[in-house]
């Protein structure tokens, strides 16, 4: 799946999981402002698995450094669609997000602690999302958007840490789901890549479990296929509707800043 499409699916997943109106499941309810900030964060988190790809959005986020970081991650994880595209990676991201959520700073005279860890992750992921979704044409503006959202979260994030962990892990997992639906598939059990028996390779289901040990349900075909674009059109409309709905709801509200997230 293409980078911008991953970002859209991440945004759509956050709206679907958190919105309590008719367009959402309300499994993890948040306020309209929390929905807006979380949508950008989840969209950016949906780009994180492609940190193992030298041509991904993330690799161009910072001149020279971005390429160096992604190439290093690629070598460490075994290349594109290897370690970072596995169930183990989701577990690691959950643990990482949990740890970052605990990184807070209590300045003297400040009533509430500042969420430093979530702010750092938010700045990066929202910048990635802003660029992938073309909310910003230049990286300088994308980083400004990321820093603005990060500053808000640093100062006014809820005391409960679950929101941040759910948002990052959900975006990451949705990326893997998108790739799982393409012909490339995923090494879901990495570092173990069990190979199918020879007889399996002669069955109609051979594309679900490939000879390389990858698993897929390739209903979308190749990455960037027409079917992928067909899927993304209604998803994009859904994200736009969800964000407009949340923005209008936030504009009508009169909640004070520290309570905006409402977890």
XYZ file of N, CA and C in Angstrom, residues 1-216:
648
model
N 0.845 -1.188 0.000
C 0.000 0.000 0.000
C 0.881 1.238 0.000
N 0.449 2.286 -0.721
C 1.232 3.505 -0.831
C 1.219 4.291 0.474
N 2.256 5.151 0.658
C 2.421 5.865 1.913
C 1.231 6.724 2.303
N 0.748 7.541 1.382
C -0.397 8.400 1.696
C -1.631 7.573 2.034
N -1.772 6.424 1.390
C -2.914 5.558 1.671
C -2.820 4.966 3.077
N -1.601 4.648 3.494
C -1.422 4.175 4.866
C -1.865 5.254 5.859
N -1.495 6.495 5.587
C -1.863 7.595 6.479
C -3.382 7.749 6.552
N -4.039 7.623 5.421
C -5.502 7.737 5.391
C -6.150 6.618 6.199
N -5.651 5.398 6.048
C -6.242 4.281 6.789
C -6.018 4.449 8.293
N -4.860 4.986 8.685
C -4.621 5.245 10.103
C -5.591 6.272 10.652
N -5.786 7.355 9.896
C -6.730 8.391 10.314
C -8.143 7.829 10.414
N -8.529 7.034 9.423
C -9.867 6.450 9.421
C -10.058 5.501 10.602
N -9.025 4.761 10.936
C -9.126 3.821 12.053
C -9.367 4.550 13.367
N -8.659 5.672 13.583
C -8.832 6.413 14.833
C -10.246 6.976 14.940
N -10.752 7.519 13.841
C -12.120 8.059 13.845
C -13.122 6.939 14.119
N -12.929 5.805 13.455
C -13.872 4.693 13.620
C -13.875 4.166 15.049
N -12.722 4.102 15.668
C -12.613 3.523 17.017
C -13.081 4.500 18.091
N -12.848 5.795 17.889
C -13.104 6.756 18.964
C -14.429 7.505 18.842
N -14.902 7.744 17.640
C -16.111 8.555 17.482
C -17.322 7.850 18.080
N -18.137 8.610 18.784
C -19.336 8.036 19.397
C -20.592 8.378 18.600
N -20.453 9.200 17.562
C -21.592 9.521 16.708
C -21.865 8.335 15.782
N -22.800 8.504 14.866
C -23.193 7.402 14.001
C -22.095 6.905 13.093
N -21.030 7.699 12.884
C -19.956 7.283 11.984
C -18.810 6.596 12.715
N -18.969 6.314 14.007
C -17.900 5.665 14.762
C -18.418 4.579 15.674
N -17.506 3.717 16.115
C -17.883 2.602 16.988
C -17.905 2.986 18.455
N -17.180 4.050 18.812
C -17.156 4.488 20.199
C -16.487 3.516 21.147
N -15.533 2.707 20.643
C -14.855 1.732 21.494
C -13.910 2.397 22.486
N -13.375 3.564 22.103
C -12.450 4.308 22.957
C -12.829 5.788 22.839
N -13.924 6.185 23.466
C -14.483 7.522 23.241
C -13.521 8.651 23.619
N -13.492 9.682 22.796
C -12.726 10.885 23.079
C -13.572 12.101 22.719
N -13.144 13.255 23.167
C -13.842 14.485 22.820
C -13.509 14.872 21.380
N -14.242 15.809 20.787
C -13.942 16.235 19.412
C -12.505 16.700 19.213
N -11.956 17.440 20.182
C -10.578 17.901 20.043
C -9.606 16.733 20.124
N -9.906 15.788 21.003
C -9.080 14.588 21.077
C -9.133 13.790 19.799
N -10.299 13.795 19.147
C -10.443 13.086 17.876
C -9.573 13.727 16.799
N -9.543 15.056 16.761
C -8.759 15.764 15.758
C -7.266 15.519 15.940
N -6.768 15.709 17.166
C -5.343 15.512 17.422
C -4.956 14.053 17.218
N -5.795 13.139 17.695
C -5.501 11.718 17.565
C -5.527 11.247 16.127
N -6.368 11.864 15.296
C -6.429 11.478 13.882
C -5.093 11.724 13.199
N -4.483 12.867 13.450
C -3.181 13.174 12.854
C -2.091 12.281 13.419
N -2.139 12.037 14.732
C -1.136 11.176 15.354
C -1.238 9.751 14.826
N -2.448 9.228 14.702
C -2.644 7.858 14.228
C -2.260 7.739 12.754
N -2.541 8.787 11.979
C -2.143 8.790 10.568
C -0.625 8.736 10.444
N 0.066 9.474 11.285
C 1.521 9.446 11.254
C 2.078 8.127 11.736
N 1.459 7.553 12.775
C 1.910 6.259 13.281
C 1.757 5.174 12.229
N 0.780 5.348 11.323
C 0.566 4.372 10.259
C 1.678 4.405 9.213
N 2.579 5.373 9.308
C 3.719 5.442 8.388
C 4.987 4.852 8.996
N 4.970 4.601 10.300
C 6.182 4.172 11.001
C 6.775 2.854 10.498
N 5.968 1.836 10.128
C 6.586 0.591 9.658
C 7.463 0.763 8.429
N 7.217 1.803 7.641
C 8.023 2.020 6.448
C 9.305 2.787 6.743
N 9.663 2.856 8.021
C 10.971 3.404 8.376
C 12.084 2.484 7.897
N 11.715 1.306 7.395
C 12.709 0.380 6.842
C 12.850 0.538 5.325
N 12.249 1.602 4.778
C 12.258 1.804 3.321
C 12.957 3.124 2.993
N 13.979 3.065 2.176
C 14.769 4.247 1.858
C 14.051 5.311 1.073
N 12.928 4.968 0.433
C 12.179 5.943 -0.360
C 10.870 6.360 0.299
N 10.651 5.954 1.525
C 9.397 6.258 2.209
C 9.356 7.724 2.634
N 8.171 8.181 3.013
C 7.998 9.562 3.460
C 8.938 9.898 4.595
N 9.103 8.965 5.528
C 9.932 9.210 6.707
C 11.374 9.484 6.322
N 11.869 8.810 5.309
C 13.280 8.952 4.942
C 13.607 10.349 4.439
N 12.597 11.081 3.982
C 12.817 12.437 3.476
C 12.457 13.513 4.489
N 12.144 13.112 5.726
C 11.672 14.064 6.727
C 12.743 15.049 7.167
N 13.967 14.600 7.219
C 15.092 15.460 7.599
C 16.216 15.232 6.593
N 16.760 16.280 5.979
C 17.826 16.101 4.988
C 18.993 15.294 5.546
N 19.462 14.342 4.781
C 20.616 13.486 5.097
C 20.321 12.559 6.277
N 19.908 13.145 7.399
C 19.677 12.344 8.610
C 18.564 11.329 8.387
N 17.490 11.751 7.709
C 16.368 10.845 7.476
C 16.787 9.616 6.702
N 17.550 9.807 5.639
C 18.036 8.684 4.840
C 18.936 7.779 5.664
N 19.791 8.382 6.471
C 20.716 7.599 7.295
C 19.959 6.743 8.302
N 18.949 7.353 8.955
C 18.179 6.627 9.967
C 17.409 5.469 9.345
N 16.718 5.731 8.233
C 15.913 4.670 7.620
C 16.790 3.551 7.062
N 17.951 3.893 6.498
C 18.840 2.850 5.985
C 19.401 2.013 7.124
N 19.669 2.640 8.263
C 20.162 1.899 9.432
C 19.089 0.965 9.970
N 17.846 1.476 10.044
C 16.734 0.649 10.515
C 16.503 -0.513 9.557
N 16.616 -0.241 8.263
C 16.413 -1.282 7.262
C 17.424 -2.414 7.435
N 18.675 -2.054 7.637
C 19.709 -3.081 7.822
C 19.472 -3.869 9.105
N 19.084 -3.175 10.172
C 18.893 -3.843 11.465
C 17.690 -4.777 11.461
N 16.658 -4.428 10.684
C 15.432 -5.229 10.689
C 15.368 -6.253 9.562
N 16.402 -6.281 8.719
C 16.435 -7.260 7.646
C 15.927 -6.762 6.321
N 15.628 -5.460 6.210
C 15.143 -4.908 4.954
C 13.668 -4.568 4.998
N 13.168 -4.048 3.881
C 11.765 -3.639 3.818
C 10.836 -4.851 3.920
N 9.767 -4.667 4.692
C 8.774 -5.722 4.954
C 9.413 -6.952 5.591
N 10.240 -6.687 6.575
C 10.789 -7.776 7.380
C 10.425 -7.529 8.841
N 11.390 -7.220 9.683
C 11.127 -7.106 11.111
C 10.088 -6.079 11.501
N 10.076 -4.937 10.829
C 9.130 -3.880 11.182
C 7.715 -4.169 10.706
N 7.551 -5.222 9.935
C 6.225 -5.585 9.426
C 5.781 -6.929 10.009
N 5.887 -7.061 11.312
C 5.556 -8.328 11.972
C 4.723 -8.075 13.222
N 4.141 -9.147 13.741
C 3.388 -9.046 14.988
C 4.296 -8.665 16.152
N 5.542 -9.119 16.096
C 6.507 -8.754 17.132
C 6.723 -7.248 17.151
N 6.740 -6.628 15.977
C 6.935 -5.185 15.894
C 5.788 -4.432 16.563
N 4.560 -4.925 16.391
C 3.415 -4.272 17.040
C 3.579 -4.321 18.558
N 4.003 -5.466 19.071
C 4.219 -5.596 20.513
C 5.310 -4.632 20.988
N 6.365 -4.507 20.196
C 7.465 -3.604 20.561
C 7.007 -2.148 20.543
N 6.190 -1.794 19.562
C 5.670 -0.426 19.481
C 4.763 -0.133 20.669
N 3.969 -1.107 21.059
C 3.098 -0.941 22.239
C 3.948 -0.665 23.479
N 5.016 -1.432 23.643
C 5.901 -1.244 24.798
C 6.595 0.116 24.728
N 7.068 0.483 23.525
C 7.737 1.773 23.352
C 6.798 2.927 23.665
N 5.576 2.853 23.146
C 4.611 3.922 23.395
C 4.260 4.008 24.876
N 4.170 2.860 25.533
C 3.895 2.849 26.973
C 5.015 3.550 27.734
N 6.262 3.238 27.359
C 7.407 3.877 28.007
C 7.438 5.374 27.759
N 7.180 5.786 26.515
C 7.177 7.216 26.198
C 6.061 7.938 26.943
N 4.944 7.250 27.120
C 3.836 7.862 27.829
C 4.152 8.168 29.283
N 5.127 7.472 29.832
C 5.509 7.678 31.226
C 6.546 8.783 31.398
N 7.082 9.271 30.281
C 8.096 10.333 30.350
C 7.413 11.684 30.500
N 7.374 12.175 31.708
C 6.743 13.465 31.997
C 7.725 14.343 32.766
N 7.433 15.634 32.764
C 8.267 16.604 33.485
C 7.351 17.513 34.285
N 7.661 17.645 35.562
C 6.851 18.477 36.444
C 7.608 19.763 36.777
N 7.385 20.828 36.003
C 8.072 22.094 36.301
C 7.578 22.692 37.615
N 8.435 23.409 38.269
C 8.065 24.067 39.519
C 6.982 25.108 39.262
N 5.931 25.021 40.023
C 4.840 25.983 39.883
C 3.811 25.624 38.833
N 4.019 24.501 38.129
C 3.061 24.086 37.092
C 2.114 23.055 37.692
N 0.824 23.264 37.495
C -0.177 22.421 38.145
C -0.125 20.978 37.674
N 0.036 20.770 36.371
C 0.018 19.426 35.812
C 1.365 19.109 35.159
N 1.794 17.831 35.184
C 3.050 17.470 34.521
C 2.966 17.614 33.016
N 4.088 17.896 32.375
C 4.155 18.031 30.924
C 4.518 16.678 30.325
N 3.733 16.217 29.380
C 3.945 14.906 28.756
C 5.025 15.016 27.686
N 6.263 14.844 28.086
C 7.390 15.028 27.182
C 7.464 13.901 26.151
N 7.354 12.658 26.604
C 7.464 11.513 25.704
C 6.433 11.523 24.596
N 5.138 11.630 24.938
C 4.122 11.699 23.887
C 4.317 12.882 22.951
N 4.820 14.000 23.475
C 5.021 15.180 22.637
C 6.078 14.927 21.576
N 7.169 14.276 21.955
C 8.242 13.998 20.997
C 7.739 13.084 19.884
N 7.066 12.004 20.258
C 6.519 11.088 19.261
C 5.478 11.772 18.381
N 4.659 12.616 18.995
C 3.623 13.320 18.245
C 4.219 14.263 17.214
N 5.250 15.004 17.592
C 5.882 15.943 16.662
C 6.336 15.227 15.399
N 6.951 14.060 15.574
C 7.455 13.318 14.420
C 6.319 12.753 13.587
N 5.421 12.031 14.236
C 4.389 11.326 13.484
C 3.413 12.280 12.797
N 3.059 13.385 13.461
C 2.151 14.343 12.846
C 2.826 15.028 11.663
N 4.128 15.291 11.770
C 4.856 15.860 10.632
C 4.835 14.899 9.451
N 5.038 13.601 9.728
C 4.966 12.596 8.653
C 3.586 12.598 8.012
N 2.553 12.645 8.870
C 1.176 12.606 8.363
C 0.855 13.847 7.537
N 1.281 15.006 8.020
C 0.997 16.249 7.301
C 1.612 16.228 5.907
N 2.807 15.654 5.788
C 3.451 15.587 4.473
C 2.788 14.533 3.593
N 2.514 13.365 4.150
C 1.919 12.280 3.366
C 0.524 12.643 2.880
N -0.234 13.342 3.726
C -1.607 13.719 3.371
C -1.657 15.035 2.603
N -0.485 15.590 2.337
C -0.367 16.835 1.563
C -1.037 18.014 2.241
N -1.041 17.976 3.579
C -1.469 19.148 4.319
C -0.376 20.207 4.289
N 0.830 19.772 3.974
C 1.971 20.675 3.849
C 2.809 20.232 2.658
N 3.143 21.179 1.789
C 3.959 20.842 0.631
C 5.435 20.732 0.988
N 5.849 21.522 1.969
C 7.257 21.535 2.366
C 7.415 20.943 3.758
N 8.559 20.332 3.973
C 8.812 19.694 5.263
C 8.848 20.709 6.403
N 9.284 21.935 6.127
C 9.325 22.950 7.183
C 7.932 23.189 7.766
N 6.936 23.298 6.894
C 5.566 23.494 7.361
C 5.039 22.247 8.046
N 5.393 21.070 7.525
C 4.962 19.813 8.151
C 5.476 19.709 9.584
N 6.729 20.089 9.788
C 7.293 20.045 11.136
C 6.646 21.089 12.043
N 6.287 22.246 11.498
C 5.599 23.248 12.301
C 4.249 22.730 12.775
N 3.534 22.046 11.882
C 2.254 21.444 12.269
C 2.474 20.396 13.348
N 3.491 19.557 13.153
C 3.797 18.529 14.139
C 4.151 19.114 15.490
N 4.950 20.164 15.503
C 5.356 20.792 16.767
C 4.179 21.478 17.452
N 3.272 22.051 16.661
C 2.104 22.711 17.254
C 1.198 21.698 17.958
N 0.927 20.579 17.279
C 0.103 19.540 17.901
C 0.823 18.938 19.099
N 2.143 18.771 18.974
C 2.923 18.206 20.078
C 2.905 19.113 21.297
N 2.983 20.420 21.089
C 2.947 21.363 22.202
C 1.623 21.284 22.937
N 0.538 21.152 22.164
C -0.771 21.027 22.793
C -0.842 19.766 23.647
N -0.377 18.655 23.084
C -0.431 17.386 23.810
C 0.493 17.416 25.028
N 1.662 18.049 24.880
C 2.595 18.122 26.008
C 1.968 18.836 27.194
N 1.204 19.877 26.917
C 0.641 20.685 27.995
C -0.711 20.188 28.489
N -1.492 19.585 27.583
C -2.874 19.282 27.942
C -3.267 17.827 27.699
N -2.294 16.938 27.617
C -2.621 15.513 27.476
C -3.327 15.026 28.735
N -4.213 14.056 28.606
C -4.923 13.527 29.781
C -3.989 12.748 30.693
N -4.381 12.598 31.933
C -3.561 11.859 32.878
C -3.441 10.395 32.490
N -4.508 9.826 31.956
C -4.462 8.434 31.533
C -3.510 8.281 30.343
N -2.635 7.283 30.407
C -1.662 7.085 29.345
C -2.203 6.233 28.198
N -3.348 5.597 28.394
C -3.844 4.629 27.411
C -4.109 5.264 26.058
N -4.553 6.511 26.015
C -4.907 7.140 24.737
C -3.722 7.150 23.781
N -2.546 7.500 24.290
C -1.356 7.607 23.447
C -0.928 6.236 22.947
N -0.926 5.254 23.814
C -0.528 3.901 23.439
C -1.475 3.341 22.390
N -2.770 3.490 22.609
C -3.768 2.987 21.665
C -3.607 3.664 20.304
N -3.397 4.960 20.312
C -3.315 5.724 19.065
C -2.117 5.274 18.222
N -0.949 5.179 18.846
C 0.263 4.797 18.115
C 0.182 3.346 17.654
N -0.198 2.447 18.555
C -0.255 1.025 18.202
C -1.330 0.763 17.146
N -2.449 1.468 17.225
C -3.514 1.290 16.238
C -3.033 1.699 14.850
N -2.379 2.848 14.760
C -1.866 3.296 13.476
C -0.858 2.324 12.893
N 0.019 1.825 13.747
C 1.034 0.870 13.298
C 0.384 -0.418 12.788
N -0.583 -0.925 13.550
C -1.239 -2.183 13.176
C -2.034 -2.032 11.887
N -2.659 -0.876 11.681
C -3.440 -0.661 10.467
C -2.541 -0.653 9.238
N -1.329 -0.145 9.388
C -0.368 -0.206 8.279
C -0.114 -1.658 7.878
N 0.118 -2.510 8.861
C 0.385 -3.916 8.554
C -0.829 -4.578 7.913
N -2.012 -4.202 8.368
C -3.228 -4.752 7.756
C -3.314 -4.365 6.286
N -2.974 -3.117 5.979
C -3.004 -2.677 4.592
C -2.045 -3.459 3.721
N -0.836 -3.686 4.211
C 0.145 -4.457 3.441
C -0.252 -5.925 3.345
N -0.937 -6.414 4.375
C -1.392 -7.804 4.369
C -2.406 -8.039 3.255
N -3.114 -6.995 2.861
C -4.134 -7.117 1.820
C -3.573 -6.962 0.413
N -2.253 -6.820 0.283
C -1.615 -6.717 -1.033
C -0.861 -8.006 -1.332
N -0.437 -8.139 -2.572
C 0.227 -9.384 -2.993
C 1.578 -9.578 -2.312
N 2.207 -8.498 -1.868
C 3.515 -8.632 -1.225
C 3.449 -9.413 0.074
N 2.379 -9.218 0.827
C 2.217 -9.938 2.086
C 3.194 -9.493 3.156
N 3.165 -10.212 4.278
C 3.978 -9.856 5.431
C 4.590 -11.094 6.083
N 5.765 -10.939 6.684
C 6.325 -12.020 7.496
C 5.781 -11.895 8.922
N 4.519 -12.185 9.115
C 3.838 -11.905 10.375
C 4.523 -12.523 11.586
N 5.144 -13.676 11.407
C 5.761 -14.388 12.540
C 7.258 -14.131 12.632
N 7.774 -13.123 11.906
C 9.196 -12.796 11.938
C 9.697 -12.712 13.384
N 10.894 -13.225 13.678
C 11.946 -13.723 12.774
C 11.746 -15.150 12.249
N 10.674 -15.796 12.673
C 10.375 -17.129 12.123
C 9.544 -16.957 10.864
N 9.997 -17.519 9.775
C 9.256 -17.455 8.514
C 9.023 -18.874 8.002
N 8.001 -19.526 8.523
C 7.733 -20.916 8.124
C 7.391 -21.021 6.643
N 7.969 -21.957 5.953
C 7.718 -22.161 4.533
C 6.612 -23.199 4.337
N 5.741 -22.995 3.382
C 4.650 -23.956 3.141
C 5.191 -25.236 2.510
N 4.513 -26.355 2.704
C 4.946 -27.606 2.067
C 4.783 -27.512 0.549
N 5.529 -28.298 -0.215
C 5.455 -28.241 -1.686
C 4.038 -28.406 -2.236
N 3.257 -29.273 -1.595
C 1.892 -29.503 -2.069
C 1.055 -28.228 -2.010
N 1.290 -27.410 -0.975
C 0.537 -26.162 -0.804
C 0.726 -25.232 -1.999
N 1.912 -25.241 -2.569
C 2.228 -24.313 -3.661
C 1.460 -24.629 -4.938
N 0.804 -25.770 -4.974
C 0.026 -26.134 -6.151
C -1.479 -25.958 -5.924
N -1.840 -25.357 -4.798
C -3.256 -25.140 -4.487
C -3.664 -23.713 -4.842
N -4.954 -23.436 -4.971
C -5.436 -22.070 -5.262
C -5.134 -21.079 -4.134
N -4.791 -21.602 -2.945
C -4.522 -20.735 -1.789
C -3.047 -20.382 -1.642
N -2.248 -20.687 -2.650
C -0.800 -20.503 -2.526
C -0.405 -19.033 -2.314
N -1.263 -18.093 -2.731
C -0.934 -16.672 -2.565
C -1.144 -16.203 -1.122
N -1.849 -16.993 -0.329
C -2.076 -16.628 1.066
C -0.858 -16.945 1.925
N -0.162 -18.008 1.559
C 1.064 -18.415 2.279
C 2.102 -18.706 1.214
N 3.006 -17.749 1.012
C 3.924 -17.829 -0.121
C 5.131 -18.697 0.186
N 5.863 -19.015 -0.860
C 7.051 -19.860 -0.703
C 8.124 -19.184 0.138
N 8.101 -17.859 0.227
C 9.076 -17.142 1.044
C 8.686 -17.044 2.504
N 7.561 -17.636 2.875
C 7.117 -17.598 4.264
C 6.266 -16.378 4.591
N 5.899 -15.608 3.568
C 5.048 -14.439 3.781
C 3.579 -14.850 3.746
N 2.757 -14.077 4.456
C 1.327 -14.362 4.501
C 0.549 -13.150 3.998
N -0.518 -13.397 3.257
C -1.287 -12.304 2.669
C -2.705 -12.740 2.370
